[in-house]
Tab-separated table of C-alpha atoms in Angstrom:
chain	number	residue	atom	x	y	z
A	200	MET	CA	170.020	113.057	55.035
A	201	SER	CA	167.259	115.213	53.541
A	202	PHE	CA	165.627	115.077	50.112
A	203	LYS	CA	167.280	118.388	49.326
A	204	SER	CA	170.722	116.812	49.718
A	205	LEU	CA	169.838	114.437	46.850
A	206	ASN	CA	170.038	117.388	44.419
A	207	LEU	CA	166.387	117.240	43.441
A	208	SER	CA	164.793	120.310	41.874
A	209	GLU	CA	162.780	122.833	43.847
A	210	ALA	CA	159.598	121.814	42.017
A	211	ILE	CA	160.029	118.179	43.069
A	212	LEU	CA	161.030	119.105	46.626
A	213	HIS	CA	157.881	121.220	46.857
A	214	ALA	CA	155.770	118.189	45.907
A	215	VAL	CA	157.655	115.940	48.348
A	216	ASN	CA	157.186	118.444	51.182
A	217	LYS	CA	153.500	118.777	50.328
A	218	LYS	CA	153.220	115.012	50.685
A	219	GLY	CA	154.720	115.336	54.163
A	220	TYR	CA	158.012	113.523	53.597
A	221	THR	CA	161.266	114.960	54.930
A	222	THR	CA	163.786	112.118	55.010
A	223	PRO	CA	164.444	109.671	52.163
A	224	SER	CA	164.236	105.938	52.838
A	225	PRO	CA	167.385	103.793	52.400
A	226	ILE	CA	166.429	102.676	48.884
A	227	GLN	CA	165.716	106.284	47.883
A	228	GLU	CA	168.966	107.494	49.406
A	229	LYS	CA	170.964	104.873	47.500
A	230	ALA	CA	169.124	104.741	44.164
A	231	ILE	CA	168.222	108.377	43.417
A	232	PRO	CA	171.805	109.718	43.041
A	233	LEU	CA	172.761	106.815	40.760
A	234	ILE	CA	169.689	107.275	38.581
A	235	LEU	CA	170.361	111.007	38.315
A	236	GLU	CA	173.875	110.095	37.110
A	237	ARG	CA	172.097	108.206	34.307
A	238	ARG	CA	173.402	104.833	35.476
A	239	ASP	CA	171.607	101.569	34.795
A	240	VAL	CA	170.425	100.263	38.169
A	241	LEU	CA	169.323	96.860	39.460
A	242	ALA	CA	167.650	97.497	42.803
A	243	SER	CA	166.335	95.092	45.392
A	244	ALA	CA	163.873	96.647	47.785
A	245	GLN	CA	161.509	94.968	50.187
A	246	THR	CA	157.845	95.885	49.856
A	247	GLY	CA	157.025	99.103	51.678
A	248	THR	CA	160.519	100.634	51.450
A	249	GLY	CA	159.521	103.546	49.221
A	250	LYS	CA	160.909	102.108	45.997
A	251	THR	CA	158.252	103.760	43.806
A	252	ALA	CA	159.395	107.243	44.828
A	253	GLY	CA	162.932	105.885	44.510
A	254	PHE	CA	162.579	105.806	40.738
A	255	THR	CA	159.731	108.302	40.254
A	256	LEU	CA	161.571	111.315	41.694
A	257	PRO	CA	164.751	111.022	39.574
A	258	LEU	CA	162.696	110.043	36.515
A	259	LEU	CA	160.699	113.273	36.774
A	260	GLN	CA	163.849	115.313	37.247
A	261	ILE	CA	165.678	113.812	34.269
A	262	LEU	CA	162.722	114.294	31.920
A	263	SER	CA	162.011	117.847	33.100
A	264	GLU	CA	165.633	118.823	32.469
A	265	GLY	CA	165.898	117.036	29.132
A	266	LYS	CA	164.849	117.965	25.615
A	267	GLN	CA	161.226	119.052	25.464
A	268	TRP	CA	159.410	117.728	22.417
A	269	LYS	CA	156.553	119.790	21.019
A	270	ASN	CA	154.379	116.751	20.227
A	271	ARG	CA	155.301	114.968	23.496
A	272	PRO	CA	156.299	111.470	22.354
A	273	ILE	CA	156.540	108.771	25.014
A	274	ARG	CA	159.971	109.346	26.563
A	275	SER	CA	159.775	106.967	29.501
A	276	LEU	CA	158.033	103.636	30.077
A	277	VAL	CA	157.293	102.136	33.487
A	278	LEU	CA	156.306	98.495	33.039
A	279	THR	CA	154.397	96.790	35.880
A	280	PRO	CA	152.932	93.287	36.287
A	281	THR	CA	149.455	94.229	37.546
A	282	ARG	CA	146.754	96.820	36.966
A	283	GLU	CA	146.707	97.859	40.606
A	284	LEU	CA	150.435	98.496	40.690
A	285	ALA	CA	150.257	100.437	37.411
A	286	ALA	CA	147.535	102.674	38.855
A	287	GLN	CA	149.555	103.290	42.025
A	288	VAL	CA	152.727	104.165	40.114
A	289	ALA	CA	150.676	106.545	37.964
A	290	GLU	CA	149.360	108.226	41.107
A	291	SER	CA	152.913	108.604	42.416
A	292	VAL	CA	154.055	110.193	39.151
A	293	LYS	CA	151.096	112.577	39.264
A	294	THR	CA	151.729	113.505	42.907
A	295	TYR	CA	155.464	114.183	42.634
A	296	GLY	CA	155.175	115.801	39.208
A	297	GLU	CA	152.454	118.234	40.273
A	298	PHE	CA	154.640	121.312	39.746
A	299	LEU	CA	156.362	120.130	36.555
A	300	ASP	CA	155.329	120.528	32.922
A	301	LEU	CA	155.200	116.800	32.263
A	302	ARG	CA	152.310	114.589	31.194
A	303	SER	CA	151.722	110.973	32.125
A	304	THR	CA	149.060	108.353	31.630
A	305	VAL	CA	148.450	104.742	32.614
A	306	ILE	CA	147.234	101.899	30.401
A	307	TYR	CA	146.126	98.399	31.362
A	308	GLY	CA	143.620	95.792	30.266
A	309	GLY	CA	140.156	95.103	31.565
A	310	VAL	CA	138.863	98.579	30.717
A	311	ASN	CA	137.922	100.483	27.542
A	312	GLN	CA	141.057	101.405	25.598
A	313	ASN	CA	139.613	104.555	23.980
A	314	PRO	CA	140.352	106.998	26.852
A	315	GLN	CA	143.877	105.579	27.054
A	316	VAL	CA	144.415	106.038	23.313
A	317	ARG	CA	143.128	109.635	23.449
A	318	ALA	CA	145.573	110.456	26.236
A	319	ILE	CA	148.485	109.029	24.247
A	320	ARG	CA	147.464	110.932	21.120
A	321	ASN	CA	147.366	114.166	23.132
A	322	GLY	CA	150.988	113.525	24.058
A	323	VAL	CA	152.523	111.942	27.167
A	324	ASP	CA	156.062	112.046	28.493
A	325	ILE	CA	155.663	109.106	30.862
A	326	LEU	CA	153.666	105.959	30.138
A	327	ILE	CA	152.884	103.471	32.903
A	328	ALA	CA	151.652	100.167	31.494
A	329	THR	CA	151.051	96.466	31.904
A	330	PRO	CA	152.636	94.315	29.163
A	331	GLY	CA	149.435	92.957	27.619
A	332	ARG	CA	147.671	96.259	26.952
A	333	LEU	CA	150.915	97.893	25.819
A	334	LEU	CA	151.558	95.255	23.161
A	335	ASP	CA	147.899	95.306	22.147
A	336	LEU	CA	147.980	99.051	21.438
A	337	ASN	CA	151.341	98.716	19.728
A	338	ASN	CA	149.972	95.998	17.440
A	339	GLN	CA	147.157	98.381	16.548
A	340	ARG	CA	149.786	101.046	15.816
A	341	LEU	CA	148.255	103.341	18.409
A	342	LEU	CA	151.527	104.138	20.169
A	343	SER	CA	155.254	104.276	19.532
A	344	LEU	CA	158.202	103.513	21.800
A	345	ALA	CA	160.775	104.867	19.360
A	346	LYS	CA	161.651	107.874	21.562
A	347	ILE	CA	162.029	106.048	24.874
A	348	GLU	CA	164.878	107.458	26.978
A	349	ILE	CA	164.259	105.581	30.229
A	350	LEU	CA	162.802	102.095	30.795
A	351	ILE	CA	161.752	100.994	34.273
A	352	LEU	CA	160.757	97.421	35.088
A	353	ASP	CA	158.906	97.504	38.397
A	354	GLU	CA	158.397	94.265	40.360
A	355	ALA	CA	160.449	92.474	37.727
A	356	ASP	CA	160.412	89.213	39.684
A	357	ARG	CA	156.622	89.134	39.653
A	358	MET	CA	156.565	89.797	35.909
A	359	LEU	CA	158.718	86.732	35.378
A	360	ASP	CA	156.545	84.732	37.777
A	361	MET	CA	153.497	85.672	35.705
A	362	GLY	CA	155.090	84.560	32.453
A	363	PHE	CA	155.783	87.973	30.943
A	364	LEU	CA	159.359	87.249	29.825
A	365	LYS	CA	158.409	86.901	26.145
A	366	ASP	CA	156.371	90.102	26.292
A	367	ILE	CA	159.223	91.980	27.978
A	368	LYS	CA	161.645	90.920	25.256
A	369	LYS	CA	159.184	92.004	22.571
A	370	ILE	CA	158.633	95.402	24.211
A	371	ILE	CA	162.380	95.974	24.544
A	372	SER	CA	162.842	95.260	20.838
A	373	LEU	CA	160.555	98.229	20.081
A	374	MET	CA	162.817	100.733	21.872
A	375	PRO	CA	166.071	102.517	21.003
A	376	LEU	CA	169.187	100.729	22.216
A	377	ASN	CA	170.570	103.942	23.656
A	378	ARG	CA	168.457	104.392	26.786
A	379	GLN	CA	168.709	104.200	30.570
A	380	ASN	CA	167.361	101.032	32.208
A	381	LEU	CA	166.169	100.504	35.770
A	382	MET	CA	165.008	97.227	37.302
A	383	PHE	CA	163.340	96.971	40.691
A	384	SER	CA	162.751	93.557	42.212
A	385	ALA	CA	161.888	92.226	45.667
A	386	THR	CA	164.278	89.315	45.159
A	387	PHE	CA	167.443	88.626	43.174
A	388	SER	CA	166.759	85.171	41.818
A	389	LYS	CA	169.049	83.633	39.219
A	390	GLN	CA	166.441	84.331	36.575
A	391	ILE	CA	166.247	88.008	37.558
A	392	LYS	CA	170.021	88.358	37.347
A	393	GLU	CA	170.037	86.749	33.893
A	394	LEU	CA	167.312	89.139	32.751
A	395	ALA	CA	169.252	92.083	34.155
A	396	ASN	CA	172.439	91.006	32.389
A	397	GLY	CA	170.546	91.019	29.104
A	398	ILE	CA	168.973	94.448	29.584
A	399	LEU	CA	171.192	96.584	31.812
A	400	HIS	CA	174.472	98.111	30.695
A	401	ASN	CA	177.291	98.375	33.272
A	402	GLN	CA	174.659	98.039	35.965
A	403	VAL	CA	174.979	99.182	39.551
A	404	LEU	CA	173.526	96.888	42.200
A	405	VAL	CA	171.513	98.522	44.982
A	406	GLU	CA	170.113	96.668	47.984
A	407	ALA	CA	168.110	98.422	50.678
A	408	THR	CA	167.604	95.323	52.824
A	409	PRO	CA	169.088	91.822	52.822
A	410	GLU	CA	167.503	89.608	50.203
A	411	ASN	CA	164.386	87.690	51.257
A	412	THR	CA	164.211	89.177	54.750
A	413	THR	CA	161.028	90.111	56.546
A	414	ALA	CA	160.243	93.553	57.920
A	415	GLU	CA	161.577	94.088	61.445
A	416	LEU	CA	158.342	95.753	62.534
A	417	VAL	CA	156.192	92.747	61.561
A	418	SER	CA	155.168	90.418	64.381
A	419	GLN	CA	154.844	86.892	62.951
A	420	LYS	CA	152.549	84.269	64.451
A	421	ALA	CA	151.546	80.813	63.235
A	422	TYR	CA	148.728	78.524	64.305
A	423	ARG	CA	148.221	74.827	63.559
A	424	ILE	CA	144.566	74.654	62.552
A	425	ASP	CA	142.253	71.992	61.224
A	426	LYS	CA	141.851	72.884	57.548
A	427	LYS	CA	138.040	72.771	57.619
A	428	ARG	CA	137.888	75.126	60.598
A	429	LYS	CA	140.135	77.844	59.215
A	430	PRO	CA	137.192	80.136	58.261
A	431	GLU	CA	135.751	79.805	61.747
A	432	PHE	CA	139.096	80.666	63.319
A	433	VAL	CA	139.531	83.730	61.103
A	434	ILE	CA	136.094	84.979	62.116
A	435	LYS	CA	137.053	84.455	65.777
A	436	LEU	CA	140.302	86.430	65.385
A	437	ILE	CA	138.655	89.374	63.652
A	438	ALA	CA	135.589	89.512	65.894
A	439	GLU	CA	137.340	89.098	69.239
A	440	GLY	CA	140.156	91.452	68.284
A	441	ASP	CA	137.699	93.947	66.795
A	442	TRP	CA	140.046	94.281	63.814
A	443	LYS	CA	139.005	97.034	61.431
A	444	GLN	CA	141.349	96.324	58.514
A	445	VAL	CA	142.655	92.881	57.563
A	446	LEU	CA	144.245	91.616	54.342
A	447	ILE	CA	143.841	87.846	53.884
A	448	PHE	CA	145.713	85.750	51.340
A	449	THR	CA	144.262	82.596	49.796
A	450	ARG	CA	145.869	80.262	47.306
A	451	THR	CA	143.000	80.180	44.804
A	452	LYS	CA	140.389	82.506	43.335
A	453	HIS	CA	137.534	80.212	44.410
A	454	GLY	CA	138.977	80.065	47.910
A	455	ALA	CA	138.997	83.873	48.054
A	456	ASN	CA	135.357	84.015	46.980
A	457	ARG	CA	134.250	81.370	49.482
A	458	LEU	CA	136.030	82.993	52.416
A	459	SER	CA	134.765	86.474	51.531
A	460	GLU	CA	131.181	85.201	51.363
A	461	LYS	CA	131.602	83.384	54.690
A	462	LEU	CA	132.873	86.541	56.385
A	463	SER	CA	130.047	88.665	54.985
A	464	LYS	CA	127.473	86.167	56.257
A	465	ASN	CA	128.992	86.612	59.710
A	466	ASN	CA	128.576	90.398	59.625
A	467	ILE	CA	132.192	91.120	58.714
A	468	SER	CA	132.222	93.320	55.613
A	469	SER	CA	134.478	91.721	53.039
A	470	SER	CA	135.462	91.843	49.363
A	471	ALA	CA	137.554	89.505	47.239
A	472	ILE	CA	140.009	90.522	44.528
A	473	HIS	CA	141.588	88.155	42.017
A	474	GLY	CA	142.185	87.725	38.315
A	475	ASN	CA	138.593	86.792	37.487
A	476	LYS	CA	137.248	90.029	38.930
A	477	SER	CA	136.697	92.962	36.567
A	478	GLN	CA	138.997	95.932	36.925
A	479	ASN	CA	136.123	98.124	38.120
A	480	SER	CA	135.245	95.530	40.777
A	481	ARG	CA	138.841	95.306	41.980
A	482	THR	CA	139.200	99.092	42.098
A	483	LYS	CA	135.944	99.463	44.036
A	484	ALA	CA	136.966	96.769	46.530
A	485	LEU	CA	140.362	98.359	47.123
A	486	GLU	CA	138.876	101.820	47.581
A	487	GLY	CA	136.355	100.453	50.089
A	488	PHE	CA	139.137	98.717	51.991
A	489	LYS	CA	141.254	101.864	52.182
A	490	LYS	CA	138.299	104.014	53.254
A	491	GLY	CA	137.225	101.525	55.938
A	492	THR	CA	133.824	100.609	54.511
A	493	VAL	CA	135.236	97.119	53.853
A	494	ARG	CA	136.953	95.516	56.862
A	495	VAL	CA	138.484	92.531	55.105
A	496	LEU	CA	140.093	92.216	51.686
A	497	VAL	CA	140.596	88.599	50.578
A	498	ALA	CA	143.116	88.312	47.773
A	499	THR	CA	145.254	85.960	45.737
A	500	ASP	CA	148.974	86.707	45.431
A	501	ILE	CA	148.817	88.102	41.904
A	502	ALA	CA	145.929	90.447	42.678
A	503	ALA	CA	147.522	91.741	45.872
A	504	ARG	CA	151.063	92.240	44.598
A	505	GLY	CA	151.943	95.906	44.613
A	506	LEU	CA	148.949	97.052	46.663
A	507	ASP	CA	149.801	100.198	48.579
A	508	ILE	CA	147.716	100.165	51.757
A	509	PRO	CA	149.065	102.671	54.311
A	510	LEU	CA	149.294	101.582	57.946
A	511	LEU	CA	147.780	98.137	57.364
A	512	PRO	CA	147.734	96.467	60.821
A	513	HIS	CA	146.933	92.805	60.031
A	514	VAL	CA	147.777	90.232	57.364
A	515	ILE	CA	146.543	86.642	57.490
A	516	ASN	CA	147.933	83.786	55.423
A	517	PHE	CA	144.762	81.710	55.185
A	518	ASP	CA	146.734	79.350	52.918
A	519	LEU	CA	150.514	79.246	52.929
A	520	PRO	CA	152.012	80.216	49.563
A	521	GLN	CA	153.487	77.476	47.421
A	522	VAL	CA	156.484	79.683	46.601
A	523	PRO	CA	158.401	80.659	49.784
A	524	GLU	CA	159.394	84.104	48.502
A	525	ASP	CA	155.707	85.017	48.261
A	526	TYR	CA	155.502	84.772	52.050
A	527	VAL	CA	157.920	87.700	52.290
A	528	HIS	CA	155.863	89.708	49.794
A	529	ARG	CA	152.650	88.947	51.646
A	530	ILE	CA	153.686	89.950	55.138
A	531	GLY	CA	155.488	92.974	53.705
A	532	ARG	CA	152.046	94.509	53.216
A	533	THR	CA	152.108	95.400	56.927
A	534	GLY	CA	154.777	96.861	59.204
A	535	ARG	CA	155.379	99.803	56.861
A	536	ALA	CA	156.321	103.464	57.282
A	537	GLY	CA	157.698	102.845	60.770
A	538	VAL	CA	154.420	101.424	62.102
A	539	SER	CA	154.318	97.885	63.505
A	540	GLY	CA	152.068	95.220	62.015
A	541	GLU	CA	151.004	91.637	62.594
A	542	ALA	CA	151.202	88.672	60.217
A	543	ILE	CA	149.353	85.467	61.108
A	544	SER	CA	149.644	82.154	59.276
A	545	LEU	CA	147.150	79.296	59.524
A	546	ILE	CA	148.823	75.962	58.918
A	547	ALA	CA	147.029	72.756	58.033
A	548	ALA	CA	148.754	69.367	58.089
A	549	ASP	CA	149.278	69.349	54.328
A	550	GLU	CA	151.101	72.703	54.550
A	551	LEU	CA	153.862	71.665	56.942
A	552	ILE	CA	156.319	71.115	54.100
A	553	LEU	CA	155.535	74.617	52.802
A	554	LEU	CA	156.245	75.986	56.282
A	555	LYS	CA	159.642	74.272	56.272
A	556	ASP	CA	160.460	75.888	52.910
A	557	ILE	CA	159.575	79.321	54.296
A	558	GLU	CA	161.673	78.754	57.411
A	559	LYS	CA	164.601	77.690	55.254
A	560	LEU	CA	164.298	80.863	53.178
A	561	LEU	CA	164.104	83.090	56.259
A	562	GLY	CA	166.804	81.208	58.120
A	563	GLN	CA	164.656	80.913	61.212
A	564	THR	CA	162.152	78.579	62.813
A	565	MET	CA	158.638	79.922	63.092
A	566	ARG	CA	156.972	79.174	66.399
A	567	ASN	CA	153.513	77.718	65.862
A	568	GLU	CA	150.746	77.191	68.391
A	569	ILE	CA	147.748	74.915	68.680
A	570	VAL	CA	144.593	76.705	69.820
A	571	GLU	CA	142.243	74.904	72.158
A	572	GLY	CA	139.056	74.033	70.337
A	573	PHE	CA	140.677	74.272	66.894
A	574	GLU	CA	143.180	71.423	67.194
A	575	PRO	CA	144.281	69.982	63.840
A	576	ILE	CA	142.605	66.660	63.166
A	577	ASP	CA	143.981	66.202	59.685
A	578	LYS	CA	145.249	62.725	59.018
A	579	PRO	CA	149.045	62.456	59.053
A	580	GLU	CA	149.107	61.039	55.526
A	581	ALA	CA	147.617	64.313	54.284
A	582	ILE	CA	151.142	65.742	54.478
A	583	ASP	CA	152.015	63.708	51.386
A	584	LYS	CA	149.261	65.429	49.424
A	585	THR	CA	150.912	68.835	49.409
A	586	PRO	CA	150.292	70.551	46.055
A	587	LYS	CA	153.297	70.532	43.791
A	588	ARG	CA	155.140	73.817	44.001
A	589	ASN	CA	155.731	75.852	40.894
A	590	ASN	CA	159.290	75.280	39.712
A	591	PHE	CA	159.527	78.333	37.478
A	592	ARG	CA	162.515	79.615	39.418
A	593	LYS	CA	164.572	76.707	38.140
A	594	HIS	CA	163.895	77.522	34.499
A	595	LYS	CA	166.318	79.675	32.602
A	596	PRO	CA	164.938	82.315	30.224
A	597	LYS	CA	165.422	81.504	26.581
A	598	GLY	CA	167.862	83.509	24.556
A	599	GLY	CA	170.737	83.551	27.042
A	600	LYS	CA	172.826	86.335	28.420
A	601	GLY	CA	172.899	89.482	26.354
A	602	SER	CA	170.107	88.449	23.995
A	603	TYR	CA	167.745	91.322	24.804
A	604	ASN	CA	169.938	94.169	23.629
A	605	LYS	CA	172.359	92.423	21.330
A	606	GLY	CA	174.664	94.960	19.783
A	607	ARG	CA	173.854	97.714	22.248
A	608	LYS	CA	176.678	100.183	22.711
């Protein structure tokens, strides 16, 4: 199948061809026709499957063919959980909408709001936003969502994980009931399905890959390592392998800082990104990583979610995630666009129970090795000190089924 067979306009096809794409990915092939039919869609797509273009392309087409307002009110909202993801979606909209008479802008916290407000006042058709900044500007009466025709919730599962449910409900209450709704999520948890039932109308379910599976092109390795010697082992891996680009996940912000400093002291250029870093610092670190001036990016889950890093060869789980699904998101950073990648996990004694949870989710046993010279010497009782895992997935959202759009026709 080609993009042309999806009934996209010549202007959009021109932009797609300019980008170098010829064949749509499975999620694009399944979702784009349904979105163009103006259906409400709940889509599950593994990281790196092309989901952003999966909603960006039909969104641009629908808006370009619809009523054109002289003052350009906000006609579509793309809501994302993180600043980085918002910026990447905005770039996608700009790229694929290059030959269309549509305007877009992105708003998020951590930066001066004045340029964002000026862009909105000049008129935008598509607004890409994080919940906090959006509600902040709305409370200041600096924007209106009264003309929204299409709402897109991107990485909806992560938004729930980050506690944005209340904000999402508030934002939805500011929009017309008669609109098209799209939800994209890496997983279909019970909470996600309840949210979808409250927002989507006669929804169509789209799955590009089986839920909670790992990319076929990702080689997974695990090593049992003494916790205190993990930094030393990481340095050994990167130095001996002469790795030029590595994304490392840590559980905490302080852990990211410590590891990044340790790597830099050992002549391995490194930057850390997490919630305590300013937006300018995070943007600079990501740009350096993509350009190759920074070899290693050390990140927490929230900061790294949604990062689009083409052809990333290596991912290291310095700490195993406390939520098993996050393992899938992490290693999904590599093995993209048909290029193989490698995911390595370092497992201390107090993380064995977390490993079992991941294996249960994946339905497979992960082979783990002990490296000579780095043998785990953790005391067996340390296994009982595993940090308590977040149980947010067991909590039901308040309000119940149908509460978000009560009365919608």
